[in-house]
One Martini backbone bead per residue (centre of mass of N, CA, C, O) as a GRO file, in nm:
protein
   94
    1UNK     BB    1   0.195   1.812   1.445
    2UNK     BB    2   0.449   1.644   1.400
    3UNK     BB    3   0.308   1.369   1.355
    4UNK     BB    4   0.138   1.456   1.114
    5UNK     BB    5   0.385   1.513   0.933
    6UNK     BB    6   0.501   1.231   0.930
    7UNK     BB    7   0.249   1.094   0.800
    8UNK     BB    8   0.242   1.270   0.545
    9UNK     BB    9   0.517   1.177   0.433
   10UNK     BB   10   0.452   0.877   0.419
   11UNK     BB   11   0.205   0.900   0.233
   12UNK     BB   12   0.353   1.001  -0.016
   13UNK     BB   13   0.509   0.736  -0.059
   14UNK     BB   14   0.268   0.544  -0.077
   15UNK     BB   15   0.139   0.683  -0.326
   16UNK     BB   16   0.367   0.602  -0.514
   17UNK     BB   17   0.324   0.300  -0.489
   18UNK     BB   18   0.033   0.285  -0.580
   19UNK     BB   19   0.097   0.385  -0.863
   20UNK     BB   20   0.312   0.167  -0.948
   21UNK     BB   21   0.087  -0.084  -0.895
   22UNK     BB   22  -0.212   0.018  -0.997
   23UNK     BB   23  -0.366   0.173  -0.788
   24UNK     BB   24  -0.637   0.305  -0.582
   25UNK     BB   25  -0.724   0.625  -0.422
   26UNK     BB   26  -0.882   0.803  -0.193
   27UNK     BB   27  -0.852   1.135  -0.075
   28UNK     BB   28  -1.025   1.109   0.214
   29UNK     BB   29  -0.811   0.976   0.365
   30UNK     BB   30  -0.742   0.890   0.706
   31UNK     BB   31  -0.469   0.821   0.902
   32UNK     BB   32  -0.263   0.510   0.938
   33UNK     BB   33  -0.406   0.432   0.659
   34UNK     BB   34  -0.399   0.270   0.328
   35UNK     BB   35  -0.646   0.219   0.091
   36UNK     BB   36  -0.620  -0.003  -0.193
   37UNK     BB   37  -0.719  -0.054  -0.506
   38UNK     BB   38  -0.708  -0.296  -0.710
   39UNK     BB   39  -0.655  -0.413  -0.996
   40UNK     BB   40  -0.864  -0.542  -1.246
   41UNK     BB   41  -0.665  -0.794  -1.312
   42UNK     BB   42  -0.770  -0.859  -1.026
   43UNK     BB   43  -1.004  -1.060  -0.817
   44UNK     BB   44  -0.801  -1.055  -0.557
   45UNK     BB   45  -0.613  -0.954  -0.292
   46UNK     BB   46  -0.446  -1.213  -0.244
   47UNK     BB   47  -0.326  -1.227  -0.529
   48UNK     BB   48  -0.189  -0.950  -0.522
   49UNK     BB   49  -0.014  -0.993  -0.273
   50UNK     BB   50   0.142  -1.230  -0.396
   51UNK     BB   51   0.259  -1.073  -0.631
   52UNK     BB   52   0.424  -0.868  -0.462
   53UNK     BB   53   0.596  -1.080  -0.320
   54UNK     BB   54   0.715  -1.223  -0.575
   55UNK     BB   55   0.810  -0.968  -0.748
   56UNK     BB   56   0.918  -0.752  -0.484
   57UNK     BB   57   0.932  -0.835  -0.178
   58UNK     BB   58   0.639  -0.744  -0.068
   59UNK     BB   59   0.425  -0.674   0.211
   60UNK     BB   60   0.064  -0.677   0.181
   61UNK     BB   61  -0.230  -0.671   0.310
   62UNK     BB   62  -0.517  -0.802   0.264
   63UNK     BB   63  -0.841  -0.698   0.314
   64UNK     BB   64  -0.957  -0.981   0.416
   65UNK     BB   65  -0.834  -0.969   0.704
   66UNK     BB   66  -1.074  -0.736   0.775
   67UNK     BB   67  -1.278  -0.854   0.562
   68UNK     BB   68  -1.498  -0.894   0.295
   69UNK     BB   69  -1.473  -0.586   0.191
   70UNK     BB   70  -1.148  -0.639   0.111
   71UNK     BB   71  -1.122  -0.794  -0.169
   72UNK     BB   72  -1.018  -0.504  -0.337
   73UNK     BB   73  -0.785  -0.471  -0.109
   74UNK     BB   74  -0.518  -0.291   0.036
   75UNK     BB   75  -0.291  -0.232   0.325
   76UNK     BB   76  -0.136   0.051   0.457
   77UNK     BB   77   0.104   0.138   0.687
   78UNK     BB   78   0.238   0.442   0.854
   79UNK     BB   79   0.472   0.317   1.057
   80UNK     BB   80   0.685   0.344   0.860
   81UNK     BB   81   0.964   0.458   0.746
   82UNK     BB   82   1.093   0.614   0.477
   83UNK     BB   83   1.317   0.404   0.399
   84UNK     BB   84   1.117   0.176   0.348
   85UNK     BB   85   0.961   0.310   0.113
   86UNK     BB   86   1.208   0.348  -0.071
   87UNK     BB   87   1.268   0.048  -0.099
   88UNK     BB   88   1.005  -0.027  -0.236
   89UNK     BB   89   1.042   0.153  -0.480
   90UNK     BB   90   1.305   0.019  -0.576
   91UNK     BB   91   1.188  -0.264  -0.622
   92UNK     BB   92   0.981  -0.183  -0.837
   93UNK     BB   93   1.186  -0.036  -1.039
   94UNK     BB   94   1.388  -0.295  -1.085
   0.00000   0.00000   0.00000
């Protein structure tokens, strides 16, 4: 139960990030990862991941690393602690 609470808190922060970068997430996702659909203004997850790295100095793996079905997705791992996610939020907002 405690570990589930930890991941739930991390997921709340990741969902803030997803919103800030213009991605979409389906609500039924569970587990240690959040798959986010990239904005329509990008035609490929690798281009969007490059944009995030160049613009905000954050690395998010493009979904294509995990297979061809990931072309329009990026994946967040919930393994990082809350301070890491808050730093990402600060970078995006700056």
